[in-house]
C-alpha atoms as one frame of an Amber mdcrd trajectory, in Angstrom:
protein
  99.420-249.733  23.324 102.240-247.808  22.139 101.605-244.541  21.315 103.208
-244.761  17.747 100.060-245.487  15.156 102.459-246.905  12.322 100.422-245.343
   8.907  99.681-248.433   7.107  99.453-247.369   2.563 100.619-249.552  -0.549
 103.752-248.198  -0.674 104.857-248.883   3.181 107.206-251.586   3.379 107.278
-254.799   5.164 109.753-257.782   6.232 108.127-260.967   8.423 109.823-262.333
  10.749 109.166-265.765  12.933 109.135-265.816  17.018 112.356-268.187  18.365
 109.768-270.466  19.207 108.159-270.247  16.316 108.951-274.263  15.523 106.570
-274.611  18.048 103.699-273.783  15.211 101.481-276.883  14.393  99.433-277.361
  11.397  96.519-279.586  13.206  95.982-277.014  16.299  95.707-273.920  14.119
  93.393-275.747  12.449  91.426-277.201  15.321  91.367-274.675  17.271  92.066
-270.968  15.529  90.627-271.452  12.131  87.181-270.979  14.147  88.184-267.612
  15.556  89.644-265.789  11.990  87.784-264.935   9.157  88.571-266.770   5.395
  90.173-263.434   4.902  92.940-263.395   8.052  93.244-267.590   7.292  94.193
-266.218   4.213  96.727-263.601   5.511  98.287-265.745   8.290  99.287-268.154
   5.025 100.772-265.459   2.219 102.824-264.045   5.559 104.009-267.343   6.583
 104.712-268.014   2.763 106.755-264.688   3.087 109.518-266.172   5.621 112.764
-266.138   4.404 116.434-266.453   6.449 117.784-263.595   8.218 115.620-261.084
   7.032 117.139-257.746   7.110 114.459-254.156   6.668 116.981-253.364   3.909
 115.069-256.403   1.885 111.716-255.017   2.343 108.749-255.105   0.349 105.613
-253.236  -0.499 102.210-254.371   0.897 100.617-254.104  -2.968 102.312-256.750
  -2.950  99.952-258.994  -0.089  96.702-256.651  -1.016  97.176-257.513  -5.025
  98.121-261.202  -3.558  95.312-261.913  -1.783  92.698-259.560  -3.919  92.790
-256.988  -0.785  92.056-252.909   0.262  93.928-251.806   3.014  91.036-251.269
   5.607  90.635-255.109   4.637  94.202-256.026   5.118  94.845-254.551   9.145
  91.489-256.073   9.955  92.455-259.489   9.091  95.946-258.425  10.586  93.751
-257.306  13.573  92.619-260.769  13.905  95.775-261.985  13.976  97.135-259.940
  16.818  94.036-260.665  18.805  94.570-264.390  18.835  98.376-263.555  18.983
  99.472-265.818  16.049 100.799-262.716  14.782 102.770-259.927  17.074 103.596
-256.148  14.534 106.666-253.932  15.008 106.716-250.298  13.583 109.227-247.853
  12.263 110.610-245.111  10.510 114.036-244.767   8.712 115.745-242.220   6.113
 113.372-245.535   3.082 110.650-244.300   5.197 108.256-246.321   7.066 108.186
-249.918   7.626 106.223-252.574   9.694 108.321-256.193  10.903 105.521-258.255
  10.487 106.983-261.685  13.514 104.604-264.921  13.427 104.287-266.417  16.799
 103.276-269.966  17.273 100.372-271.998  18.344  99.796-272.733  21.490  99.669
-276.205  22.555  96.157-277.714  23.125  95.724-277.754  26.760  97.637-274.071
  26.899  94.687-272.954  24.634  91.691-274.878  26.575  93.702-272.745  29.871
  93.424-269.436  28.320  90.963-267.705  29.460  90.430-265.197  26.874  90.964
-267.486  23.551  89.117-270.783  24.894  85.543-268.732  25.956  86.518-267.245
  22.229  86.198-270.383  20.824  83.690-272.440  23.072  81.526-269.849  21.906
  81.977-269.569  18.358  81.671-273.659  17.807  79.666-275.037  21.071  79.656
-276.788  23.332  79.327-280.675  21.799  82.585-279.656  19.690  84.583-277.683
  21.650  84.145-281.090  23.766  84.933-283.312  21.039  88.342-281.037  20.286
  88.875-281.247  24.228  88.404-285.492  24.433  91.152-285.856  20.872  94.279
-283.143  21.988  94.098-285.520  25.474  92.939-288.846  23.522  97.155-289.977
  24.297  97.118-289.221  27.470  97.332-291.357  30.950  96.522-290.002  34.730
  99.861-290.852  36.959  99.481-289.238  39.653  99.014-291.920  41.384 101.983
-293.945  40.876 105.236-293.632  41.742 107.899-291.589  38.965 110.819-293.557
  38.314 112.522-291.273  36.161 116.196-290.675  36.488 117.004-287.217  36.078
 120.420-285.755  34.357 123.050-286.109  36.582 121.643-289.656  37.540 122.393
-291.137  34.064 125.493-288.362  32.763 129.068-287.857  34.221 129.253-284.203
  33.864 133.257-282.998  32.917 134.119-279.450  34.329 136.800-279.620  32.584
 135.235-280.041  28.952 132.013-277.758  29.972 134.829-274.694  30.790 136.136
-275.202  27.043 132.640-275.091  25.778 131.781-271.831  27.863 132.597-269.297
  25.146 130.563-270.713  22.081 127.536-271.705  24.193 127.803-267.885  25.937
 127.653-266.815  22.251 124.860-268.278  21.781 122.417-267.412  24.468 123.868
-263.106  23.650 122.913-263.261  20.005 118.913-264.861  20.037 116.757-262.211
  19.344 114.192-261.977  22.953 110.434-262.737  22.106 108.244-259.658  22.730
 105.811-261.541  25.080 102.043-260.678  24.511 100.375-257.820  26.782  97.258
-259.264  28.950  95.827-256.330  31.092  92.989-257.678  33.691  89.690-255.939
  32.946  89.259-252.801  35.302  85.335-253.137  36.175  83.344-252.328  39.217
  82.927-256.492  40.233  83.465-257.418  43.440  85.662-259.885  43.775  85.799
-259.778  47.358  82.296-260.497  48.146  82.776-263.207  45.398  84.462-264.959
  47.953  83.182-264.404  50.600  79.608-266.153  49.134  81.823-269.290  48.256
  83.246-269.230  51.721  82.217-272.479  53.984  80.491-273.846  50.252  83.002
-276.521  49.522  84.842-274.568  46.997  88.943-274.394  47.207  89.410-270.535
  47.481  93.125-270.487  45.440  91.129-272.456  42.852  88.260-269.398  42.201
  91.774-266.578  42.581  93.607-268.559  39.822  90.957-267.757  37.412  90.221
-263.955  38.813  91.392-262.732  34.975  88.159-264.822  33.863  85.733-264.537
  36.199  86.144-260.578  35.196  86.169-260.706  31.717  82.607-262.520  32.275
  81.462-260.104  34.683  82.359-257.425  32.061  80.411-259.262  28.784  77.390
-260.411  30.194  77.277-257.878  33.431  77.263-260.220  35.571  77.255-259.449
  39.494  79.549-261.102  42.044  76.278-262.889  44.084  75.208-264.337  40.783
  78.533-265.338  40.120  79.388-266.931  43.233  76.217-269.322  42.150  78.003
-269.864  38.345  81.578-270.579  39.899  79.194-273.292  43.094  78.079-274.747
  40.483  81.551-275.192  38.087  83.009-276.376  40.793  84.516-280.600  41.749
  83.488-281.159  44.937  85.659-284.426  44.714  88.740-281.835  45.279  87.015
-278.503  45.751  88.072-277.080  42.483  87.021-274.362  40.472  86.931-276.557
  36.397  87.594-273.232  34.484  85.870-275.131  31.180  82.740-276.061  33.253
  82.832-272.000  34.078  83.118-271.212  30.687  80.722-273.399  29.215  77.492
-272.866  31.796  78.399-269.164  31.322  77.982-269.658  27.835  74.663-271.611
  27.730  73.191-268.969  30.050  73.765-265.873  28.336  75.462-266.282  25.075
  72.579-265.328  21.919  70.463-263.660  24.806  68.976-260.653  26.973  69.902
-261.532  30.435  66.898-263.171  32.597  67.996-261.036  35.932  67.236-258.928
  37.705  70.420-257.876  39.075  72.043-254.517  37.285  75.204-254.554  36.327
  77.557-252.251  37.948  76.551-249.142  37.254  79.089-245.555  37.861  77.106
-242.744  40.076  75.856-241.144  37.742  76.455-237.627  39.947  79.988-237.575
  38.888  79.514-237.232  34.926  78.826-234.213  33.450  75.356-234.124  31.617
  75.359-230.077  30.339  74.921-229.430  26.806  72.955-232.568  26.422  68.799
-232.984  25.428  66.691-235.189  27.147  67.465-237.968  24.408  70.743-238.303
  25.002  70.904-238.013  28.084  67.931-240.812  28.412  70.695-242.989  26.102
  73.370-242.498  28.267  71.079-243.991  31.157  70.784-246.066  29.302  73.836
-247.216  28.196  75.086-247.277  31.816  72.886-249.389  33.064  73.054-252.367
  30.542  76.365-254.864  30.249  77.759-254.725  26.053  75.597-257.868  25.757
  72.157-256.999  27.109  73.232-253.833  25.139  73.656-254.988  21.362  71.131
-257.901  21.824  68.090-255.378  22.912  69.587-252.711  20.472  69.374-255.356
  17.783  66.445-255.965  18.851  64.813-252.442  18.813  65.836-251.526  15.115
  64.715-254.842  13.971  68.176-256.859  12.748  69.197-260.350  13.350  70.373
-261.999  16.333  73.469-261.703  18.331  76.439-263.233  15.813  79.726-265.220
  17.403  81.347-262.709  15.823  80.150-259.497  17.585  80.067-261.057  20.541
  83.700-261.476  20.350  84.216-258.084  18.807  82.484-257.171  22.106  84.615
-258.624  23.736  87.406-257.941  22.659  86.559-254.008  23.050  86.240-255.041
  26.142  89.483-256.690  26.997  91.537-254.339  25.391  90.274-250.895  25.070
  90.391-250.542  28.737  87.039-248.246  28.104  84.008-248.485  29.878  80.478
-250.536  29.270  78.389-247.173  29.338  80.952-246.330  25.963  80.864-249.509
  24.131  76.943-249.551  24.140  76.819-245.606  22.723  79.687-247.154  20.112
  77.232-249.522  19.437  74.432-247.307  19.246  76.473-244.993  17.171  76.701
-248.357  14.440  73.334-249.279  14.818  71.233-246.567  14.924  73.332-242.921
  13.439  75.080-245.148  10.807  72.172-247.996  10.623  74.706-251.241  10.023
  72.373-254.693  10.526  76.042-255.306  12.496  78.576-254.833  14.312  81.870
-254.135  11.660  85.011-255.255  14.147  87.137-252.358  12.184  85.314-249.262
  12.031  84.878-250.459  15.630  88.379-250.345  16.261  89.157-247.451  14.825
  86.390-245.391  15.982  87.308-246.326  19.574  91.537-245.669  19.086  90.309
-242.265  17.765  88.211-241.491  21.398  90.283-243.053  22.796  93.202-240.013
  21.654  90.233-237.764  22.229  90.159-238.747  25.757  86.551-239.680  26.018
  85.795-241.592  29.078  82.655-241.147  29.336  78.736-241.872  28.089  78.661
-237.779  28.097  82.221-237.542  26.706  81.315-240.320  23.742  77.925-238.160
  22.353  79.217-235.277  22.551  82.868-236.511  19.995  80.204-237.643  17.801
  78.424-234.342  18.000  81.609-232.205  17.290  82.318-234.327  14.351  78.884
-233.782  12.752  78.705-229.904  13.402  82.707-230.217  11.930  81.651-231.865
   9.374  77.964-229.453   8.218  80.714-226.737   8.147  82.509-228.760   5.541
  79.555-230.345   3.506  80.195-229.222   0.062  83.402-230.887   0.105  84.123
-234.091  -0.969  86.226-237.156   1.061  89.521-237.472  -0.418  89.682-241.169
  -1.561  93.156-242.661  -2.743  93.367-245.796  -4.660  96.009-248.409  -5.880
  96.629-249.900  -8.805  96.789-254.053  -8.844  95.878-254.728 -12.693  92.221
-254.599 -11.708  89.488-251.908 -11.133  90.701-250.140  -8.234  89.837-250.072
  -4.867  89.515-247.434  -1.869  92.407-249.148   0.053  91.246-246.050   2.885
  90.409-247.370   6.377  87.122-245.640   7.292  87.335-242.193   7.704  86.145
-241.787  11.533  89.620-243.651  12.168  91.860-242.410  10.260  90.575-238.449
  10.099  87.360-238.228  12.836  87.860-234.670  11.872  86.086-235.165   8.121
  83.094-237.814   8.813  80.237-236.788   6.830  77.082-236.840   9.186  73.738
-235.625   9.469  71.824-234.661  11.550  69.358-236.936  13.126  65.860-236.048
  11.596  63.065-236.235  13.739  62.108-239.806  12.375  65.605-241.310  13.534
  65.252-239.241  17.402  61.462-241.137  17.694  63.362-244.124  16.008  66.016
-243.651  19.123  62.992-242.888  21.913  61.722-246.004  20.672  64.406-247.913
  21.373  64.776-246.450  24.638  61.811-247.227  25.496  62.148-251.060  24.513
  65.161-251.236  26.006  63.711-249.926  29.380  60.839-252.694  29.067  63.093
-255.312  28.313  65.213-254.690  31.520  62.549-254.062  33.929  60.513-257.210
  32.111  63.278-259.855  31.536  60.755-262.756  30.253  58.833-259.853  27.736
  60.673-260.284  24.052  59.546-257.636  21.210
């Protein structure tokens, strides 16, 4: 991610542009495939941005964000969260620069994928499957292919260009300058960045387990990104993944079927604690500096390192008496795994912070993004680093306990609305946290005991 982070205020300027291939945008595909992944706010923001498209966009024609905030009745934090969601599903790219007039954002609308491209996208298709369920997902797949016909066993008699047309070289040379000029003045499309998730998953072991089992190994290698993402999300080891891949293979062709693999994994793990004794990959404990951390904090680190984010989230929600893990929460965790580069243990400490210290009942996507960004800037690499960062800000805030936090408002003809991002996200040094009470520390101890009991006795539920 770029180092430049544009500051968003109601007065910050913006313009809207469209990618060169935005003509591919299909309304039906957007509603069927993208809408289930977006909140009503994010959906409204997309259409509001689309309505701002004007011919020949120029920075000198910028407008203030207050126009969009008023129109959608949003604060800055809500707007930023909706914008992030559109970026996450690749319907929007955001650019920023500072000039003599001030900061300005350029929002570039992106086209929808074709249904087939969406189905073959490892990340978006998994998220959609989790969100709408297998039955509805299969209905969308069937609907998108309703006009297709398998011609793979037929002879292709289609004529190519040179069989139909006889090019005139002289005419082509005469028109060449015009064509070259059109190509040279085209705006190049910025490609989205999709990093392969990093973890300790042993892909070589997976391939060796699948040898001589009738599975085309190249088809498995082609789905490396999907397999790594799913293993990170649910803490699936190589041996267990081998069985899942085997079950998702079409043995008429020996090819791994990625959609079947997604369905198998979603059905087995989504929203539940794992029922397998294989531990998630663990970073060597001896490499982590635990100086200055108490026994409770060390126990928390141990649990954070031994559980996948999916297990940890499900377990901690049970421990604090919250409801089940929602699809949106699973999506938030999956997005943090894919985009942040943080190890699982750090994401688990973030989950603990939000549910135990902040006492939220749901995983708040916008706040989670803000914390991850703050920790990235602070150089957080391990669970211990994350706990020290929390303690550092807590200590700093105790010195400012008498100071009132500053709030900024904008007027829109209605009641004033706090338009700042969460304090942790924008000014981590000013967060007002209380030192944990004895009661809260006892709650943490109880939570740790319950998480360990659930891990050691998978069939036991609270």
